[in-house]
Structure formats: C-alpha cells, structure tokens
C-alpha cells in the first residue's frame, strides 16, 4: 500500500469528519488513528457493499477502489496513538 | 452515566478484544479509546438491534441494557488519546 497516496485521499475525502490525523472532528464520526489496516479495509468495504450503512460513508465508500481503500487504511493505520486512562 | 460501572463492564466483556484502555488487542477489533459517547452508544445499539453485524459483537451487545451501554460508552470515551502522524 502507498501511504502517501492514502494521505492524499484522507486529506481530500476523510479529514472533515475524521481528521487528517485520525482524530474525529464531529461526535458522530469515530477516530481512525492507529486502527489496524484490516479493520479499516473491512469497514470501508462493508460500507461500499452496503453490509454496513451510514448516510455519509455510503456515499464516500462507493467511489473508492480496492487500491484507494488499501492506501487510506495504510495512512490511518500508520498514525501512532497513546492513551491515558481516568484515575 | 456511571464511569465506574462502565469500567467494570469493559473489564468483564470488552477488554479481551478492545483492551481495558481501549487499545485493541487483535487486528479485527477497533480501538475504542476516546471515541465519543454518541458514537459508541450508536454502534452498540446497532449491534444489539442487528442493524450492524459482527459475529462477536452480536453476542456481546444483545445482553447489554441501555444503562450498560451508556456506562461502558462513558468509560471508553473518558480515556484521553494523543496521536503522532508519520513524517
């Protein structure tokens, strides 16, 4: 997969809701930062096929090729995340 | 919502795949750390109703009450995340 190509897709089609860095910009969208490539690919393909549905994602996913999906999954997956639990 | 009750649910029913801290332990499961309460609640209710399907989550979600869902969503949502993009 081509991470730079994935970054371009993320910047053009994902960032308004999910952030270029994978931190969601709106509460109804999930963070994508650091999610596994297989998870991201599976979900994008599920939106594309209609197995999983969401008003926004149905529209976005149907225009993505398998290569696009592999590339954008590689981008978000490559973001490192760290967490801090509440006391 | 009761975060401590949510932590107990997470520890008993979610952690094997999603981690108590919301960092996924297996590639097919997503990280949940810091996701919004509304996103987490919507997805759990979608698994419970069958709108969204997944072999594992179908089983887990069907035993959760609305209060359980609110509480476990509050737990994972309260985890702070930070990210670092690739160069």
JSON list of C-alpha atoms in Angstrom, two decimals:
[
{"chain": "A", "resi": 1, "resn": "UNK", "atom": "CA", "xyz": [0.00, 0.00, 0.00]},
{"chain": "A", "resi": 2, "resn": "UNK", "atom": "CA", "xyz": [1.03, 3.58, -0.70]},
{"chain": "A", "resi": 3, "resn": "UNK", "atom": "CA", "xyz": [0.82, 5.68, 2.45]},
{"chain": "A", "resi": 4, "resn": "UNK", "atom": "CA", "xyz": [1.39, 8.97, 0.61]},
{"chain": "A", "resi": 5, "resn": "UNK", "atom": "CA", "xyz": [-1.47, 8.24, -1.76]},
{"chain": "A", "resi": 6, "resn": "UNK", "atom": "CA", "xyz": [-3.55, 7.31, 1.27]},
{"chain": "A", "resi": 7, "resn": "UNK", "atom": "CA", "xyz": [-2.71, 10.62, 2.92]},
{"chain": "A", "resi": 8, "resn": "UNK", "atom": "CA", "xyz": [-4.00, 12.43, -0.15]},
{"chain": "A", "resi": 9, "resn": "UNK", "atom": "CA", "xyz": [-7.28, 10.53, -0.06]},
{"chain": "A", "resi": 10, "resn": "UNK", "atom": "CA", "xyz": [-7.61, 11.20, 3.66]},
{"chain": "A", "resi": 11, "resn": "UNK", "atom": "CA", "xyz": [-6.93, 14.88, 3.08]},
{"chain": "A", "resi": 12, "resn": "UNK", "atom": "CA", "xyz": [-9.49, 15.12, 0.27]},
{"chain": "A", "resi": 13, "resn": "UNK", "atom": "CA", "xyz": [-12.27, 12.85, 1.46]},
{"chain": "A", "resi": 14, "resn": "UNK", "atom": "CA", "xyz": [-11.95, 11.91, 5.15]},
{"chain": "A", "resi": 15, "resn": "UNK", "atom": "CA", "xyz": [-10.49, 14.81, 7.09]},
{"chain": "A", "resi": 16, "resn": "UNK", "atom": "CA", "xyz": [-13.61, 16.94, 7.51]},
{"chain": "A", "resi": 17, "resn": "UNK", "atom": "CA", "xyz": [-15.16, 14.29, 9.74]},
{"chain": "A", "resi": 18, "resn": "UNK", "atom": "CA", "xyz": [-12.26, 12.04, 10.82]},
{"chain": "A", "resi": 19, "resn": "UNK", "atom": "CA", "xyz": [-9.34, 14.48, 10.79]},
{"chain": "A", "resi": 20, "resn": "UNK", "atom": "CA", "xyz": [-6.19, 14.05, 8.72]},
{"chain": "A", "resi": 21, "resn": "UNK", "atom": "CA", "xyz": [-4.59, 12.74, 11.93]},
{"chain": "A", "resi": 22, "resn": "UNK", "atom": "CA", "xyz": [-7.50, 10.38, 12.58]},
{"chain": "A", "resi": 23, "resn": "UNK", "atom": "CA", "xyz": [-8.99, 12.40, 15.43]},
{"chain": "A", "resi": 24, "resn": "UNK", "atom": "CA", "xyz": [-12.68, 12.84, 14.72]},
{"chain": "A", "resi": 25, "resn": "UNK", "atom": "CA", "xyz": [-13.91, 16.38, 14.19]},
{"chain": "A", "resi": 26, "resn": "UNK", "atom": "CA", "xyz": [-17.58, 15.60, 14.91]},
{"chain": "A", "resi": 27, "resn": "UNK", "atom": "CA", "xyz": [-19.07, 13.37, 17.60]},
{"chain": "A", "resi": 28, "resn": "UNK", "atom": "CA", "xyz": [-20.89, 11.02, 15.23]},
{"chain": "A", "resi": 29, "resn": "UNK", "atom": "CA", "xyz": [-17.66, 10.04, 13.45]},
{"chain": "A", "resi": 30, "resn": "UNK", "atom": "CA", "xyz": [-15.10, 7.70, 15.00]},
{"chain": "A", "resi": 31, "resn": "UNK", "atom": "CA", "xyz": [-11.42, 8.38, 15.46]},
{"chain": "A", "resi": 32, "resn": "UNK", "atom": "CA", "xyz": [-9.44, 6.36, 12.92]},
{"chain": "A", "resi": 33, "resn": "UNK", "atom": "CA", "xyz": [-5.91, 6.98, 14.19]},
{"chain": "A", "resi": 34, "resn": "UNK", "atom": "CA", "xyz": [-3.93, 3.80, 14.58]},
{"chain": "A", "resi": 35, "resn": "UNK", "atom": "CA", "xyz": [-6.77, 1.43, 13.71]},
{"chain": "A", "resi": 36, "resn": "UNK", "atom": "CA", "xyz": [-5.48, -1.71, 12.02]},
{"chain": "A", "resi": 37, "resn": "UNK", "atom": "CA", "xyz": [-5.36, -1.90, 8.25]},
{"chain": "A", "resi": 38, "resn": "UNK", "atom": "CA", "xyz": [-7.58, -4.96, 8.25]},
{"chain": "A", "resi": 39, "resn": "UNK", "atom": "CA", "xyz": [-10.22, -3.24, 10.37]},
{"chain": "A", "resi": 40, "resn": "UNK", "atom": "CA", "xyz": [-10.23, -0.10, 8.24]},
{"chain": "A", "resi": 41, "resn": "UNK", "atom": "CA", "xyz": [-10.34, -2.05, 4.99]},
{"chain": "A", "resi": 42, "resn": "UNK", "atom": "CA", "xyz": [-13.12, -4.32, 6.24]},
{"chain": "A", "resi": 43, "resn": "UNK", "atom": "CA", "xyz": [-15.28, -1.40, 7.29]},
{"chain": "A", "resi": 44, "resn": "UNK", "atom": "CA", "xyz": [-14.73, 0.60, 4.09]},
{"chain": "A", "resi": 45, "resn": "UNK", "atom": "CA", "xyz": [-15.59, -2.47, 2.01]},
{"chain": "A", "resi": 46, "resn": "UNK", "atom": "CA", "xyz": [-18.67, -3.09, 4.18]},
{"chain": "A", "resi": 47, "resn": "UNK", "atom": "CA", "xyz": [-19.86, 0.48, 3.54]},
{"chain": "A", "resi": 48, "resn": "UNK", "atom": "CA", "xyz": [-19.11, 0.08, -0.16]},
{"chain": "A", "resi": 49, "resn": "UNK", "atom": "CA", "xyz": [-21.09, -3.15, -0.43]},
{"chain": "A", "resi": 50, "resn": "UNK", "atom": "CA", "xyz": [-23.94, -1.98, 1.78]},
{"chain": "A", "resi": 51, "resn": "UNK", "atom": "CA", "xyz": [-23.27, -4.56, 4.50]},
{"chain": "A", "resi": 52, "resn": "UNK", "atom": "CA", "xyz": [-22.68, -1.64, 6.91]},
{"chain": "A", "resi": 53, "resn": "UNK", "atom": "CA", "xyz": [-24.64, 1.53, 6.32]},
{"chain": "A", "resi": 54, "resn": "UNK", "atom": "CA", "xyz": [-24.20, 5.20, 7.18]},
{"chain": "A", "resi": 55, "resn": "UNK", "atom": "CA", "xyz": [-25.60, 8.13, 5.25]},
{"chain": "A", "resi": 56, "resn": "UNK", "atom": "CA", "xyz": [-22.22, 9.79, 4.76]},
{"chain": "A", "resi": 57, "resn": "UNK", "atom": "CA", "xyz": [-20.00, 6.73, 4.44]},
{"chain": "A", "resi": 58, "resn": "UNK", "atom": "CA", "xyz": [-22.24, 5.06, 1.87]},
{"chain": "A", "resi": 59, "resn": "UNK", "atom": "CA", "xyz": [-21.53, 7.97, -0.47]},
{"chain": "A", "resi": 60, "resn": "UNK", "atom": "CA", "xyz": [-17.80, 8.19, 0.23]},
{"chain": "A", "resi": 61, "resn": "UNK", "atom": "CA", "xyz": [-17.04, 4.47, 0.09]},
{"chain": "A", "resi": 62, "resn": "UNK", "atom": "CA", "xyz": [-18.80, 3.71, -3.17]},
{"chain": "A", "resi": 63, "resn": "UNK", "atom": "CA", "xyz": [-16.23, 5.78, -5.07]},
{"chain": "A", "resi": 64, "resn": "UNK", "atom": "CA", "xyz": [-13.17, 4.09, -3.56]},
{"chain": "A", "resi": 65, "resn": "UNK", "atom": "CA", "xyz": [-11.25, 1.38, -5.43]},
{"chain": "A", "resi": 66, "resn": "UNK", "atom": "CA", "xyz": [-9.61, -1.52, -3.62]},
{"chain": "A", "resi": 67, "resn": "UNK", "atom": "CA", "xyz": [-6.29, 0.29, -4.02]},
{"chain": "A", "resi": 68, "resn": "UNK", "atom": "CA", "xyz": [-7.74, 3.51, -2.59]},
{"chain": "A", "resi": 69, "resn": "UNK", "atom": "CA", "xyz": [-9.03, 1.55, 0.40]},
{"chain": "A", "resi": 70, "resn": "UNK", "atom": "CA", "xyz": [-5.67, -0.16, 0.95]},
{"chain": "A", "resi": 71, "resn": "UNK", "atom": "CA", "xyz": [-3.88, 3.17, 0.71]},
{"chain": "A", "resi": 72, "resn": "UNK", "atom": "CA", "xyz": [-6.10, 5.19, 3.02]},
{"chain": "A", "resi": 73, "resn": "UNK", "atom": "CA", "xyz": [-6.14, 2.30, 5.51]},
{"chain": "A", "resi": 74, "resn": "UNK", "atom": "CA", "xyz": [-2.34, 2.33, 5.43]},
{"chain": "A", "resi": 75, "resn": "UNK", "atom": "CA", "xyz": [-2.32, 6.07, 6.18]},
{"chain": "A", "resi": 76, "resn": "UNK", "atom": "CA", "xyz": [-4.61, 5.96, 9.20]},
{"chain": "A", "resi": 77, "resn": "UNK", "atom": "CA", "xyz": [-3.03, 2.77, 10.47]},
{"chain": "A", "resi": 78, "resn": "UNK", "atom": "CA", "xyz": [0.43, 4.37, 10.42]},
{"chain": "A", "resi": 79, "resn": "UNK", "atom": "CA", "xyz": [-0.59, 7.07, 12.92]},
{"chain": "A", "resi": 80, "resn": "UNK", "atom": "CA", "xyz": [0.72, 6.28, 16.39]},
{"chain": "A", "resi": 81, "resn": "UNK", "atom": "CA", "xyz": [-1.63, 6.68, 19.31]},
{"chain": "A", "resi": 82, "resn": "UNK", "atom": "CA", "xyz": [-1.15, 6.74, 23.03]},
{"chain": "A", "resi": 83, "resn": "UNK", "atom": "CA", "xyz": [-3.77, 6.70, 25.73]},
{"chain": "A", "resi": 84, "resn": "UNK", "atom": "CA", "xyz": [-4.29, 7.74, 29.31]},
{"chain": "A", "resi": 85, "resn": "UNK", "atom": "CA", "xyz": [-6.99, 6.13, 31.41]},
{"chain": "A", "resi": 86, "resn": "UNK", "atom": "CA", "xyz": [-9.02, 8.08, 34.02]},
{"chain": "A", "resi": 87, "resn": "UNK", "atom": "CA", "xyz": [-7.95, 7.69, 37.67]},
{"chain": "B", "resi": 1, "resn": "UNK", "atom": "CA", "xyz": [-23.68, 7.68, 33.11]},
{"chain": "B", "resi": 2, "resn": "UNK", "atom": "CA", "xyz": [-21.60, 5.81, 35.65]},
{"chain": "B", "resi": 3, "resn": "UNK", "atom": "CA", "xyz": [-17.99, 5.53, 34.51]},
{"chain": "B", "resi": 4, "resn": "UNK", "atom": "CA", "xyz": [-17.02, 3.09, 37.27]},
{"chain": "B", "resi": 5, "resn": "UNK", "atom": "CA", "xyz": [-19.84, 0.75, 36.30]},
{"chain": "B", "resi": 6, "resn": "UNK", "atom": "CA", "xyz": [-18.71, 1.15, 32.69]},
{"chain": "B", "resi": 7, "resn": "UNK", "atom": "CA", "xyz": [-15.16, 0.23, 33.63]},
{"chain": "B", "resi": 8, "resn": "UNK", "atom": "CA", "xyz": [-16.45, -2.98, 35.20]},
{"chain": "B", "resi": 9, "resn": "UNK", "atom": "CA", "xyz": [-18.36, -3.91, 32.05]},
{"chain": "B", "resi": 10, "resn": "UNK", "atom": "CA", "xyz": [-15.31, -3.11, 29.92]},
{"chain": "B", "resi": 11, "resn": "UNK", "atom": "CA", "xyz": [-13.14, -5.24, 32.17]},
{"chain": "B", "resi": 12, "resn": "UNK", "atom": "CA", "xyz": [-15.55, -8.18, 32.05]},
{"chain": "B", "resi": 13, "resn": "UNK", "atom": "CA", "xyz": [-16.81, -8.11, 28.48]},
{"chain": "B", "resi": 14, "resn": "UNK", "atom": "CA", "xyz": [-14.72, -5.86, 26.22]},
{"chain": "B", "resi": 15, "resn": "UNK", "atom": "CA", "xyz": [-11.09, -5.99, 27.29]},
{"chain": "B", "resi": 16, "resn": "UNK", "atom": "CA", "xyz": [-10.06, -9.25, 25.64]},
{"chain": "B", "resi": 17, "resn": "UNK", "atom": "CA", "xyz": [-10.54, -7.71, 22.21]},
{"chain": "B", "resi": 18, "resn": "UNK", "atom": "CA", "xyz": [-10.63, -3.93, 22.77]},
{"chain": "B", "resi": 19, "resn": "UNK", "atom": "CA", "xyz": [-8.39, -3.57, 25.84]},
{"chain": "B", "resi": 20, "resn": "UNK", "atom": "CA", "xyz": [-9.48, -2.02, 29.11]},
{"chain": "B", "resi": 21, "resn": "UNK", "atom": "CA", "xyz": [-7.71, 1.14, 27.91]},
{"chain": "B", "resi": 22, "resn": "UNK", "atom": "CA", "xyz": [-9.43, 0.97, 24.52]},
{"chain": "B", "resi": 23, "resn": "UNK", "atom": "CA", "xyz": [-6.37, -0.19, 22.60]},
{"chain": "B", "resi": 24, "resn": "UNK", "atom": "CA", "xyz": [-7.39, -3.19, 20.53]},
{"chain": "B", "resi": 25, "resn": "UNK", "atom": "CA", "xyz": [-5.70, -6.48, 21.34]},
{"chain": "B", "resi": 26, "resn": "UNK", "atom": "CA", "xyz": [-6.49, -8.11, 17.99]},
{"chain": "B", "resi": 27, "resn": "UNK", "atom": "CA", "xyz": [-6.37, -6.62, 14.49]},
{"chain": "B", "resi": 28, "resn": "UNK", "atom": "CA", "xyz": [-10.03, -7.25, 13.65]},
{"chain": "B", "resi": 29, "resn": "UNK", "atom": "CA", "xyz": [-11.24, -5.19, 16.60]},
{"chain": "B", "resi": 30, "resn": "UNK", "atom": "CA", "xyz": [-11.11, -1.39, 16.63]},
{"chain": "B", "resi": 31, "resn": "UNK", "atom": "CA", "xyz": [-9.53, 0.78, 19.28]},
{"chain": "B", "resi": 32, "resn": "UNK", "atom": "CA", "xyz": [-12.26, 2.40, 21.37]},
{"chain": "B", "resi": 33, "resn": "UNK", "atom": "CA", "xyz": [-10.17, 4.84, 23.42]},
{"chain": "B", "resi": 34, "resn": "UNK", "atom": "CA", "xyz": [-11.58, 8.34, 23.37]},
{"chain": "B", "resi": 35, "resn": "UNK", "atom": "CA", "xyz": [-14.37, 7.64, 20.90]},
{"chain": "B", "resi": 36, "resn": "UNK", "atom": "CA", "xyz": [-17.39, 9.84, 21.58]},
{"chain": "B", "resi": 37, "resn": "UNK", "atom": "CA", "xyz": [-20.19, 8.56, 23.78]},
{"chain": "B", "resi": 38, "resn": "UNK", "atom": "CA", "xyz": [-22.71, 9.05, 21.00]},
{"chain": "B", "resi": 39, "resn": "UNK", "atom": "CA", "xyz": [-20.61, 7.04, 18.53]},
{"chain": "B", "resi": 40, "resn": "UNK", "atom": "CA", "xyz": [-20.06, 4.18, 20.98]},
{"chain": "B", "resi": 41, "resn": "UNK", "atom": "CA", "xyz": [-23.71, 4.10, 22.02]},
{"chain": "B", "resi": 42, "resn": "UNK", "atom": "CA", "xyz": [-24.92, 4.20, 18.43]},
{"chain": "B", "resi": 43, "resn": "UNK", "atom": "CA", "xyz": [-22.70, 1.30, 17.40]},
{"chain": "B", "resi": 44, "resn": "UNK", "atom": "CA", "xyz": [-23.56, -0.86, 20.42]},
{"chain": "B", "resi": 45, "resn": "UNK", "atom": "CA", "xyz": [-27.26, -0.28, 19.81]},
{"chain": "B", "resi": 46, "resn": "UNK", "atom": "CA", "xyz": [-26.79, -1.06, 16.11]},
{"chain": "B", "resi": 47, "resn": "UNK", "atom": "CA", "xyz": [-25.14, -4.38, 17.00]},
{"chain": "B", "resi": 48, "resn": "UNK", "atom": "CA", "xyz": [-27.90, -5.08, 19.54]},
{"chain": "B", "resi": 49, "resn": "UNK", "atom": "CA", "xyz": [-30.67, -4.42, 17.01]},
{"chain": "B", "resi": 50, "resn": "UNK", "atom": "CA", "xyz": [-28.92, -6.19, 14.14]},
{"chain": "B", "resi": 51, "resn": "UNK", "atom": "CA", "xyz": [-28.53, -3.02, 12.05]},
{"chain": "B", "resi": 52, "resn": "UNK", "atom": "CA", "xyz": [-24.74, -3.57, 12.22]},
{"chain": "B", "resi": 53, "resn": "UNK", "atom": "CA", "xyz": [-23.50, -7.12, 12.39]},
{"chain": "B", "resi": 54, "resn": "UNK", "atom": "CA", "xyz": [-20.37, -8.85, 13.64]},
{"chain": "B", "resi": 55, "resn": "UNK", "atom": "CA", "xyz": [-20.11, -12.42, 14.88]},
{"chain": "B", "resi": 56, "resn": "UNK", "atom": "CA", "xyz": [-18.63, -11.44, 18.24]},
{"chain": "B", "resi": 57, "resn": "UNK", "atom": "CA", "xyz": [-20.39, -8.13, 18.83]},
{"chain": "B", "resi": 58, "resn": "UNK", "atom": "CA", "xyz": [-23.83, -9.53, 18.05]},
{"chain": "B", "resi": 59, "resn": "UNK", "atom": "CA", "xyz": [-23.44, -11.84, 21.04]},
{"chain": "B", "resi": 60, "resn": "UNK", "atom": "CA", "xyz": [-21.97, -9.25, 23.41]},
{"chain": "B", "resi": 61, "resn": "UNK", "atom": "CA", "xyz": [-24.36, -6.43, 22.58]},
{"chain": "B", "resi": 62, "resn": "UNK", "atom": "CA", "xyz": [-27.59, -8.36, 22.90]},
{"chain": "B", "resi": 63, "resn": "UNK", "atom": "CA", "xyz": [-27.04, -8.75, 26.65]},
{"chain": "B", "resi": 64, "resn": "UNK", "atom": "CA", "xyz": [-26.41, -5.06, 27.33]},
{"chain": "B", "resi": 65, "resn": "UNK", "atom": "CA", "xyz": [-29.12, -2.78, 28.72]},
{"chain": "B", "resi": 66, "resn": "UNK", "atom": "CA", "xyz": [-29.39, 0.87, 27.72]},
{"chain": "B", "resi": 67, "resn": "UNK", "atom": "CA", "xyz": [-27.75, 1.76, 31.04]},
{"chain": "B", "resi": 68, "resn": "UNK", "atom": "CA", "xyz": [-24.91, -0.71, 30.42]},
{"chain": "B", "resi": 69, "resn": "UNK", "atom": "CA", "xyz": [-24.34, 0.86, 27.03]},
{"chain": "B", "resi": 70, "resn": "UNK", "atom": "CA", "xyz": [-24.35, 4.39, 28.44]},
{"chain": "B", "resi": 71, "resn": "UNK", "atom": "CA", "xyz": [-21.93, 3.36, 31.16]},
{"chain": "B", "resi": 72, "resn": "UNK", "atom": "CA", "xyz": [-19.43, 1.48, 29.02]},
{"chain": "B", "resi": 73, "resn": "UNK", "atom": "CA", "xyz": [-19.54, 4.28, 26.43]},
{"chain": "B", "resi": 74, "resn": "UNK", "atom": "CA", "xyz": [-18.76, 6.75, 29.22]},
{"chain": "B", "resi": 75, "resn": "UNK", "atom": "CA", "xyz": [-15.75, 4.65, 30.26]},
{"chain": "B", "resi": 76, "resn": "UNK", "atom": "CA", "xyz": [-14.14, 4.39, 26.84]},
{"chain": "B", "resi": 77, "resn": "UNK", "atom": "CA", "xyz": [-15.00, 7.98, 25.99]},
{"chain": "B", "resi": 78, "resn": "UNK", "atom": "CA", "xyz": [-13.22, 9.23, 29.13]},
{"chain": "B", "resi": 79, "resn": "UNK", "atom": "CA", "xyz": [-9.87, 7.80, 28.01]},
{"chain": "B", "resi": 80, "resn": "UNK", "atom": "CA", "xyz": [-7.62, 10.53, 26.62]},
{"chain": "B", "resi": 81, "resn": "UNK", "atom": "CA", "xyz": [-5.79, 9.85, 23.40]},
{"chain": "B", "resi": 82, "resn": "UNK", "atom": "CA", "xyz": [-2.97, 11.59, 21.62]},
{"chain": "B", "resi": 83, "resn": "UNK", "atom": "CA", "xyz": [-1.62, 10.94, 18.17]},
{"chain": "B", "resi": 84, "resn": "UNK", "atom": "CA", "xyz": [1.53, 11.32, 16.13]},
{"chain": "B", "resi": 85, "resn": "UNK", "atom": "CA", "xyz": [1.38, 11.36, 12.35]},
{"chain": "B", "resi": 86, "resn": "UNK", "atom": "CA", "xyz": [4.11, 9.80, 10.18]},
{"chain": "B", "resi": 87, "resn": "UNK", "atom": "CA", "xyz": [6.70, 12.17, 8.72]}
]
